[in-house]
GROMACS .gro file of C-alpha atoms in nm:
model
  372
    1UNK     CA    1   9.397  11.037   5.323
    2UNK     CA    2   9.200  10.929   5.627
    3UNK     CA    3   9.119  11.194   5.909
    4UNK     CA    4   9.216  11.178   6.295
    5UNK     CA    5   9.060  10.877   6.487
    6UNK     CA    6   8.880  10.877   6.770
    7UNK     CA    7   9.108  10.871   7.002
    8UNK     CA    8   9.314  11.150   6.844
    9UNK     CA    9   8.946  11.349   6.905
   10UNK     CA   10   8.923  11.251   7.287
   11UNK     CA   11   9.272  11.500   7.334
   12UNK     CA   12   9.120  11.752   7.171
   13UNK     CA   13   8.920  12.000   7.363
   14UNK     CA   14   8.656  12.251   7.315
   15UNK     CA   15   8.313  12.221   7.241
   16UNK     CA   16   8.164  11.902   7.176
   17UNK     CA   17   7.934  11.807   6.917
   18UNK     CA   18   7.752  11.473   6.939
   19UNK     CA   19   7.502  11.340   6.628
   20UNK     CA   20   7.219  11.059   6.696
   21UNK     CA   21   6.942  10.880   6.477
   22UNK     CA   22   6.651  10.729   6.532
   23UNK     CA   23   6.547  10.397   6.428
   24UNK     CA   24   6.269  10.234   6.140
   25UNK     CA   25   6.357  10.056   5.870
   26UNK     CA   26   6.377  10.178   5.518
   27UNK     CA   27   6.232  10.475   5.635
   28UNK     CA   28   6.651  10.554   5.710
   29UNK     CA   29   6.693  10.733   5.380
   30UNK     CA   30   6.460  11.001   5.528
   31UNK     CA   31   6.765  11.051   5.775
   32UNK     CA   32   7.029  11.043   5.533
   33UNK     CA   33   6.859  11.318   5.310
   34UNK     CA   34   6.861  11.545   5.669
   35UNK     CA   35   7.212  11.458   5.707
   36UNK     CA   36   7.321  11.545   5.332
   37UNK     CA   37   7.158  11.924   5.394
   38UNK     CA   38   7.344  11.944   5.732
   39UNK     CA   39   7.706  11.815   5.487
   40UNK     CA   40   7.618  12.018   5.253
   41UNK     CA   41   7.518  12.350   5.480
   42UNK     CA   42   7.834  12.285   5.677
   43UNK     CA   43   8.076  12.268   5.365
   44UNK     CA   44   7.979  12.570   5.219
   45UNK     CA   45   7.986  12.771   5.602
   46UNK     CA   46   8.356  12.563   5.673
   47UNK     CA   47   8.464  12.642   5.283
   48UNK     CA   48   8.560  12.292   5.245
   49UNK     CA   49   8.447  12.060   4.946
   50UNK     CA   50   8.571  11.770   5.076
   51UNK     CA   51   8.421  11.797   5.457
   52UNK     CA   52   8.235  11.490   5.574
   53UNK     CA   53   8.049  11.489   5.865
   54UNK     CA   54   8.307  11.275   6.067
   55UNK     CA   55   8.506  11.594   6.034
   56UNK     CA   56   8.233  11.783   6.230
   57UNK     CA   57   8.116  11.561   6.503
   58UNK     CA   58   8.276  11.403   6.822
   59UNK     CA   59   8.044  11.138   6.883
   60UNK     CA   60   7.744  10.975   6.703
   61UNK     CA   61   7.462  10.750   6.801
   62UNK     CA   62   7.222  10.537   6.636
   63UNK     CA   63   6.911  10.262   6.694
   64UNK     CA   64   6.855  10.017   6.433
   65UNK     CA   65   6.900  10.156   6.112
   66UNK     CA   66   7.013  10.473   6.301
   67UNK     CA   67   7.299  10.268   6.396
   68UNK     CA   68   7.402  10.152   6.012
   69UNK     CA   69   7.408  10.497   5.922
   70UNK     CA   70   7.567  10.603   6.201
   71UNK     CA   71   7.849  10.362   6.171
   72UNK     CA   72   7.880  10.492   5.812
   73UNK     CA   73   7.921  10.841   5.949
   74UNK     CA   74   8.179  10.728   6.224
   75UNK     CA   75   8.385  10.546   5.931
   76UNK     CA   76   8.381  10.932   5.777
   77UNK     CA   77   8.188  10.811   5.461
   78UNK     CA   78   8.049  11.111   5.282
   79UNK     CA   79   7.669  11.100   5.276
   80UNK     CA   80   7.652  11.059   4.889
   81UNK     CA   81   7.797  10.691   4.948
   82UNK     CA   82   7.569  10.630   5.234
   83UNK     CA   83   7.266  10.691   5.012
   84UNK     CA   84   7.406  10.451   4.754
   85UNK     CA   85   7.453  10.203   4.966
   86UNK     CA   86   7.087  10.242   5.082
   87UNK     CA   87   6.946  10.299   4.763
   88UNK     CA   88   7.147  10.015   4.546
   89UNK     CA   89   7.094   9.746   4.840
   90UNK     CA   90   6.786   9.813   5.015
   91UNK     CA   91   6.573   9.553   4.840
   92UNK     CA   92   6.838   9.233   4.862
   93UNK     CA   93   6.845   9.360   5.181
   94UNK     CA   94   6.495   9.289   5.224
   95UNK     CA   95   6.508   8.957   5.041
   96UNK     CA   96   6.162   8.739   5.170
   97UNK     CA   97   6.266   8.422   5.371
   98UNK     CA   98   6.187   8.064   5.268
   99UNK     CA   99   5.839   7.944   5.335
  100UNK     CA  100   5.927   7.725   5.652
  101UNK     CA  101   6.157   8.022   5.757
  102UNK     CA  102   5.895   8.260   5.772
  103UNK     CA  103   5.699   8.131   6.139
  104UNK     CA  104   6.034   8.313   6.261
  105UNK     CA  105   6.062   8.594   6.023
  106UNK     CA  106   5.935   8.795   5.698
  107UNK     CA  107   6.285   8.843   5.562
  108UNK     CA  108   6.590   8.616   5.534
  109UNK     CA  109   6.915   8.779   5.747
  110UNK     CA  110   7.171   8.640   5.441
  111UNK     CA  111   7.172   8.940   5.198
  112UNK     CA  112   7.157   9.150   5.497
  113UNK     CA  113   7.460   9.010   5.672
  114UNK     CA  114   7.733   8.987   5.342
  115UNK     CA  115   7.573   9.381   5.267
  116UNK     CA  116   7.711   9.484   5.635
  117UNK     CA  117   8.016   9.259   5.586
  118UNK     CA  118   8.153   9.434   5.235
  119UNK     CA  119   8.069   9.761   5.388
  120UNK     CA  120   8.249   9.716   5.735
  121UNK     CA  121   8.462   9.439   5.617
  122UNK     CA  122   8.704   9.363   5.980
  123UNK     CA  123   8.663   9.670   6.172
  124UNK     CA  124   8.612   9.585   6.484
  125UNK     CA  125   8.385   9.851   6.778
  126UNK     CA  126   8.753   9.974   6.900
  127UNK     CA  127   8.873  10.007   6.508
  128UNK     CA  128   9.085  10.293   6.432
  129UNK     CA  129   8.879  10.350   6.116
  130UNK     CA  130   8.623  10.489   6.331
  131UNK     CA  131   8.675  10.851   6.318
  132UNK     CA  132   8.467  10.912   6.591
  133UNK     CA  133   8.306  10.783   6.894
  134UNK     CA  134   7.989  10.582   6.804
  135UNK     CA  135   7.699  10.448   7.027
  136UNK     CA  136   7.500  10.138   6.934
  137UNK     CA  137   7.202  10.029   7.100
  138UNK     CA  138   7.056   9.678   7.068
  139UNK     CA  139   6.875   9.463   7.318
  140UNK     CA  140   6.998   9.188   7.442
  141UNK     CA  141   6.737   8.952   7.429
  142UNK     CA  142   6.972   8.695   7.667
  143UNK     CA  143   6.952   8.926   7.954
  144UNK     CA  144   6.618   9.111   7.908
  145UNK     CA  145   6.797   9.425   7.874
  146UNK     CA  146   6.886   9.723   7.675
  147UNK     CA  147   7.260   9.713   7.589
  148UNK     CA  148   7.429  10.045   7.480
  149UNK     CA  149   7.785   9.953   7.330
  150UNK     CA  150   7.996  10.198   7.281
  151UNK     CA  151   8.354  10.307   7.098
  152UNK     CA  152   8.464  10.494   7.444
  153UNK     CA  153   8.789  10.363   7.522
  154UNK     CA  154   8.758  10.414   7.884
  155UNK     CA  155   8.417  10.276   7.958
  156UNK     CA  156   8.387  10.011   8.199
  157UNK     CA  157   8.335   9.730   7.958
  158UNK     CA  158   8.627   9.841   7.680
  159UNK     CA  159   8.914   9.756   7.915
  160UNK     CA  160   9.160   9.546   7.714
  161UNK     CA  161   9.282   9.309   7.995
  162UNK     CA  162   8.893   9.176   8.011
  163UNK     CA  163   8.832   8.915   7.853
  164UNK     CA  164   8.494   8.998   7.707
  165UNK     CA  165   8.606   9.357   7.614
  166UNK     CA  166   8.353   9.508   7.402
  167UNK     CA  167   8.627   9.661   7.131
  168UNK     CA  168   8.693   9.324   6.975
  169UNK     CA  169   8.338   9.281   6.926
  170UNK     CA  170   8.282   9.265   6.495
  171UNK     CA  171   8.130   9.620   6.392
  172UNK     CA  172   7.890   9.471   6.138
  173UNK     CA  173   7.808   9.222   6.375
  174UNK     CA  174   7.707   9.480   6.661
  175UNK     CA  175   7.526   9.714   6.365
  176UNK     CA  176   7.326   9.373   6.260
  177UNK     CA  177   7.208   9.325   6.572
  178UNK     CA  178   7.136   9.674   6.652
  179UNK     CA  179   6.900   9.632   6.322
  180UNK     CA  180   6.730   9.285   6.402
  181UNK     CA  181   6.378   9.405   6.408
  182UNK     CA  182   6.150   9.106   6.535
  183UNK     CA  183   5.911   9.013   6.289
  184UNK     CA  184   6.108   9.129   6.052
  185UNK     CA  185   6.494   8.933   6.066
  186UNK     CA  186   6.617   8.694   6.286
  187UNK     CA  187   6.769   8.766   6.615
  188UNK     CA  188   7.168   8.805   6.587
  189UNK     CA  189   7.395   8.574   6.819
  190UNK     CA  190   7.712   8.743   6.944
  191UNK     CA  191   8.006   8.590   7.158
  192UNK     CA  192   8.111   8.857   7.406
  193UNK     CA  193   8.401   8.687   7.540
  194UNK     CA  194   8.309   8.286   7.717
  195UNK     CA  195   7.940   8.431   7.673
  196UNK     CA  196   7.693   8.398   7.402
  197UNK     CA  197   7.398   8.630   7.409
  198UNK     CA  198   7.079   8.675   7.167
  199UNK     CA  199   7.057   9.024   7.063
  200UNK     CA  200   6.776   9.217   6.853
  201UNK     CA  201   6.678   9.556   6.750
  202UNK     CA  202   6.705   9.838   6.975
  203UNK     CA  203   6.421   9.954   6.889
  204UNK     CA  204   6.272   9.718   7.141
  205UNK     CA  205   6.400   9.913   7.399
  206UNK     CA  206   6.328  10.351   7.522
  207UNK     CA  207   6.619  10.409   7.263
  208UNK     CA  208   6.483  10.425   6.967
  209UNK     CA  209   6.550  10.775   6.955
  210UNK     CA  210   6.900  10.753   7.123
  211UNK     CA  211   6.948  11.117   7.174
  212UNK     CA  212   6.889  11.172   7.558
  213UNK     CA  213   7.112  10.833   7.620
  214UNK     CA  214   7.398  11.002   7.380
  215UNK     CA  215   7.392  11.260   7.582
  216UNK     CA  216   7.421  11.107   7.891
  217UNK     CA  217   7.670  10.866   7.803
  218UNK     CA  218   7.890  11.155   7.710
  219UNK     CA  219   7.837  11.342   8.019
  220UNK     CA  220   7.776  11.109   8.340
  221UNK     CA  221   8.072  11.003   8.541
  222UNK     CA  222   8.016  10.582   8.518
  223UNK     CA  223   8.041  10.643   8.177
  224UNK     CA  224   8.387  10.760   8.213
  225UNK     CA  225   8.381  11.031   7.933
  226UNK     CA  226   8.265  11.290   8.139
  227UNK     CA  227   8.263  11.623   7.903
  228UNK     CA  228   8.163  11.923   8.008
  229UNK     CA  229   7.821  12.040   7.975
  230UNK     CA  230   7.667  12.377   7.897
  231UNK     CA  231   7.508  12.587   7.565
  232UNK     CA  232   7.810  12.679   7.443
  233UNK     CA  233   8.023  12.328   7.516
  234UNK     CA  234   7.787  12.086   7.391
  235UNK     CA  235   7.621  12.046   7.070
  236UNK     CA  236   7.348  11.739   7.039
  237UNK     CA  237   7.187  11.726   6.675
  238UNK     CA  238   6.918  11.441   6.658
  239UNK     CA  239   6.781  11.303   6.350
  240UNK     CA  240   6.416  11.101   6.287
  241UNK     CA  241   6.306  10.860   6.034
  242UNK     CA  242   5.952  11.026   6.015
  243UNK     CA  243   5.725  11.045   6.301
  244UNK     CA  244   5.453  10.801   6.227
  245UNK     CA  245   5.092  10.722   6.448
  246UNK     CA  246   4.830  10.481   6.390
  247UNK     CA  247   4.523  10.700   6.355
  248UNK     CA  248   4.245  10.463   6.297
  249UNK     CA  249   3.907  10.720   6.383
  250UNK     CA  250   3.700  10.387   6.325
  251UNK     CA  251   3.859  10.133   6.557
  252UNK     CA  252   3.616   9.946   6.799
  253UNK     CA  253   3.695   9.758   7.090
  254UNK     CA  254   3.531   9.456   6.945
  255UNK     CA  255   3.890   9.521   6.676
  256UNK     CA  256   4.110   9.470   6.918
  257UNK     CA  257   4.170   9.115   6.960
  258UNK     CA  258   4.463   8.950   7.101
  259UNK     CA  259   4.657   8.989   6.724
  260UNK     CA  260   4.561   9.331   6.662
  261UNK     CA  261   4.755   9.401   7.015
  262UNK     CA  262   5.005   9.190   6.934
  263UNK     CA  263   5.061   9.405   6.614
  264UNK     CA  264   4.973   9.736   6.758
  265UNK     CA  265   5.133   9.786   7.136
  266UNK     CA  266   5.511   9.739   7.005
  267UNK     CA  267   5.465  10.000   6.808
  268UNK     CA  268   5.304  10.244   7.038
  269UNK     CA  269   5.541  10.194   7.278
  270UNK     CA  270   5.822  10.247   7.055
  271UNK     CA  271   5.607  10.603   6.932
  272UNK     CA  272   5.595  10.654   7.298
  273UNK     CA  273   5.965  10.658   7.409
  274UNK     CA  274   6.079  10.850   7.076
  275UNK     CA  275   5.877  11.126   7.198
  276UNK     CA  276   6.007  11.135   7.508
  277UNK     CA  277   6.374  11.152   7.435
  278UNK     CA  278   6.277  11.446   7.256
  279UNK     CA  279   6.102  11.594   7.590
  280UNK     CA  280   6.343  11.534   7.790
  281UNK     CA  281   6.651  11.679   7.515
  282UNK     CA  282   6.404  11.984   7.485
  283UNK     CA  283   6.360  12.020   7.852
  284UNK     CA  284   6.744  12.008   7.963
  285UNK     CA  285   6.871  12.140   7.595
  286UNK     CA  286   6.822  12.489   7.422
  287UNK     CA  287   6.624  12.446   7.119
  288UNK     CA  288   6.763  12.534   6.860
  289UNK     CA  289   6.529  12.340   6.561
  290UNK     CA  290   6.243  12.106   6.668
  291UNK     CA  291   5.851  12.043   6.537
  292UNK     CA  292   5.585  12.052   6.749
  293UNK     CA  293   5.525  11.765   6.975
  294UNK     CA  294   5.182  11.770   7.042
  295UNK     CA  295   4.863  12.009   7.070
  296UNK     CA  296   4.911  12.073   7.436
  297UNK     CA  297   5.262  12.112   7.478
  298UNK     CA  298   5.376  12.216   7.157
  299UNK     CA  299   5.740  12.243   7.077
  300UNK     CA  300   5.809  12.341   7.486
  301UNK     CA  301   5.937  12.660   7.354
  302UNK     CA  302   5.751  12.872   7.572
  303UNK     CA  303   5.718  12.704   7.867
  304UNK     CA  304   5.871  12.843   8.185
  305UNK     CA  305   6.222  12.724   8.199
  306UNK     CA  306   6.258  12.415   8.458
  307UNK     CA  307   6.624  12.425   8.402
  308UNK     CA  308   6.877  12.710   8.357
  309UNK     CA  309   7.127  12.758   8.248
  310UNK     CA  310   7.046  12.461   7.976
  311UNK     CA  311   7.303  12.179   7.960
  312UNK     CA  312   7.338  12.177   7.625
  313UNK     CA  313   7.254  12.309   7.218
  314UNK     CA  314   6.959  12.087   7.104
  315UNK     CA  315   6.804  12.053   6.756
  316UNK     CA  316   6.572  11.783   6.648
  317UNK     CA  317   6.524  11.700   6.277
  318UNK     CA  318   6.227  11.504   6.160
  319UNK     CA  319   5.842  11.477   5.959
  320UNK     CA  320   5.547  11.361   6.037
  321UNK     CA  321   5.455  11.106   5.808
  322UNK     CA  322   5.061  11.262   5.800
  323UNK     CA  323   4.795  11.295   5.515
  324UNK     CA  324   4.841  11.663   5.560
  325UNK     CA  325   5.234  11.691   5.598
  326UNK     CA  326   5.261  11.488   5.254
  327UNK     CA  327   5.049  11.711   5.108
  328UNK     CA  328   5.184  12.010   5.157
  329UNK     CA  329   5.521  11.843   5.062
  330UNK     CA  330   5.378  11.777   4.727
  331UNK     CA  331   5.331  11.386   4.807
  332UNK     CA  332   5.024  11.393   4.706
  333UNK     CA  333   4.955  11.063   4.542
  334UNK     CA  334   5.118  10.845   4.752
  335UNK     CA  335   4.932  10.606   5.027
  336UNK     CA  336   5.091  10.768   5.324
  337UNK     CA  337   5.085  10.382   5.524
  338UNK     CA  338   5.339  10.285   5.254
  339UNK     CA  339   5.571  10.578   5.348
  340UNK     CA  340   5.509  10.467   5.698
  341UNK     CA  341   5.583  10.103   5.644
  342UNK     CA  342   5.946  10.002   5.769
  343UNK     CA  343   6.020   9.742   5.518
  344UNK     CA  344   5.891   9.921   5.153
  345UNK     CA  345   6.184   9.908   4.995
  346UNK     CA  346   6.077   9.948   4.656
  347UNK     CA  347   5.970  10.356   4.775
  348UNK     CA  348   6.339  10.407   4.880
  349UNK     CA  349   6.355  10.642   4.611
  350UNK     CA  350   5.993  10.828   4.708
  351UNK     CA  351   6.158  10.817   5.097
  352UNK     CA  352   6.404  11.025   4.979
  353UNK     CA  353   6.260  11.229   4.790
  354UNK     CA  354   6.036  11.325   5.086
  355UNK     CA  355   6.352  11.351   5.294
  356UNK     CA  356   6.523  11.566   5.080
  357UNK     CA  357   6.188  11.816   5.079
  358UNK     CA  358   6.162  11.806   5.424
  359UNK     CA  359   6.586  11.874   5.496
  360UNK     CA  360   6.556  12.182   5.273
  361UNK     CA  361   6.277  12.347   5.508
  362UNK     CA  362   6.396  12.251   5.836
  363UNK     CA  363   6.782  12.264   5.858
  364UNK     CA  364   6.961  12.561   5.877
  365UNK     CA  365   7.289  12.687   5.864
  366UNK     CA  366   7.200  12.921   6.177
  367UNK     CA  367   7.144  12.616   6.386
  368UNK     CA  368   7.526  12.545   6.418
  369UNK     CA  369   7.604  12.882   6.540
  370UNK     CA  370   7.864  12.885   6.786
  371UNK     CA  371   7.968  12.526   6.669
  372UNK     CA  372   8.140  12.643   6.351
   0.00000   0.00000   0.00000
């Protein structure tokens, strides 16, 4: 029997709680084996074996392959089908494009596309098999912009009278282009009403790590959700794919040619504005869960408090993909630039096992308190 909607969950009040996930690749099932602890922790505190975490959560978020899983989530698919999804289609998914193809892109967009399309089949951004709200992000390549599309039936764009409402836009469609990575697959092309528009991966844009954009988007007036914020009210769980830097102790300048930045500054810019969603959830959140981010700051726990009373519950779920954190993990033996890689599909299984050791550490039941 399906569960409420999500428009049966915008009349109900009380305390929000809102989920998001980052982007990068395969590196996904690292997510999903966060999000089958938090299931699994929240079933046993709820005494229900058949919760899923669309039962829990208001409104959920996602970047790239943040935003396939999410999608899954919002659908109220139980995490033990999301991983076999991941797991039993992640290499046709990443199916190597023809040679004449490949000027434009390493990987062919077919397999990819009828995956999303037997999974989603017609549901459309507005679909009442969503059972929550959900946030995609993408880029729309068109308009040099970020583009945030979300479930909200009020927002400004969702109205059904327009003509280029953003409900009847295909959900595997949006969650394609959401995923487009450059480099990697081909750009998506979308008609939003008499418009057609070039999208690509959101990771291309500061969202990677959606969770400070979740957050406002359920909170800011233009947005027209406007819930009420505060420790107790709001609830903002964010989930990584593994926190991985370039350390390279023996670059040179003479290295860093005009490919090498090609290769290099996408990604460091990408590092860059994950860790600063983070900041700034840490800096107007309560943190609850969350590694450190850095030597000098380290997980902002301490510092003086710029902002009280905090406007929301914050934990932050994630690994550093390091020599040393795979290590003491027990990951030993594998190059740790293959577990960084966003395309390995054939170590979706190693991924999450490494997710699955890194879940049982971090989350905790505790976390949730006052959300229960």
């Amino acid at each position: 029997m399906r569960g409420p909607t999500f428009r049966d969950k915008l009349a109900v009040g009380g305390p929000k709680k809102l989920l998001a996930l980052d982007g990068g690749g395969i590196r996904g099932r690292i997510a999903i084996e966060f999000l089958a602890r938090i299931e699994s922790e929240l079933r046993v505190a709820l005494g229900r074996a058949d919760f899923v975490l669309a039962d829990y959560f208001d409104y959920v978020g996602g970047t790239s392959t943040g935003a396939i899983i999410g999608a899954l989530v919002a659908l109220g698919m139980p995490v033990a089908q999301i991983r076999e999804f991941y797991v039993t289609r992640a290499k046709a998914m990443f199916a190597r494009a023809s040679v004449l193809q490949r000027f434009r892109s390493k990987y062919a967009s077919g397999e990819f596309a009828k995956a999303l399309r037997e999974v989603f089949g017609d549901a459309t951004l507005g679909s009442d098999r969503l059972r929550t709200l959900l946030l995609l992000v993408m880029r729309n390549a068109s308009t040099d912009s970020p583009w945030p599309l979300s479930s909200n039936p009020n927002a400004a764009f969702n109205e059904p009278s327009r003509p280029d409402c953003n409900l009847r836009l295909p959900l595997w469609q949006l969650v394609r282009a959401s995923a487009a990575a450059p480099v990697y697959f081909p750009p998506e092309v979308i008609d939003v009403g008499e418009q057609r528009f070039i999208f690509v991966d959101g990771a291309v844009t500061m969202y990677n790590n959606p969770a400070f954009l979740l957050f406002m988007m359920a909170t800011l007036e233009p947005y027209r959700l406007q819930w009420p914020v505060g420790e107790a009210k709001l609830l903002l769980v964010s989930v990584g794919t593994g926190l991985s830097r370039r350390v390279d102790a023996n670059l040179r300048t003479g290295h860093m040619h005009i490919l090498y930045n090609a290769g290099s500054i996408p990604s460091a810019l990408i590092y860059s504005a994950l860790v600063e969603q983070d900041k700034l959830c840490r800096v107007f959140g309560r943190t609850r869960a969350g590694a450190r981010i850095d030597s000098e700051i380290g997980d902002l726990s301490a510092v003086a408090e710029l902002l009280s009373p905090k406007l929301f519950t914050y934990a932050r779920y994630n690994i550093a993909l390091s020599r040393s954190e795979l290590d003491r993990l027990g990951f030993r033996d594998i190059p740790e630039e293959e577990l960084r890689a966003l395309d390995r599909a054939d170590r979706v299984e190693e991924l999450g096992q490494l997710g699955a050791a890194a879940a049982e550490s971090l989350v905790n039941i505790r976390h949730f308190d006052g959300f229960l």
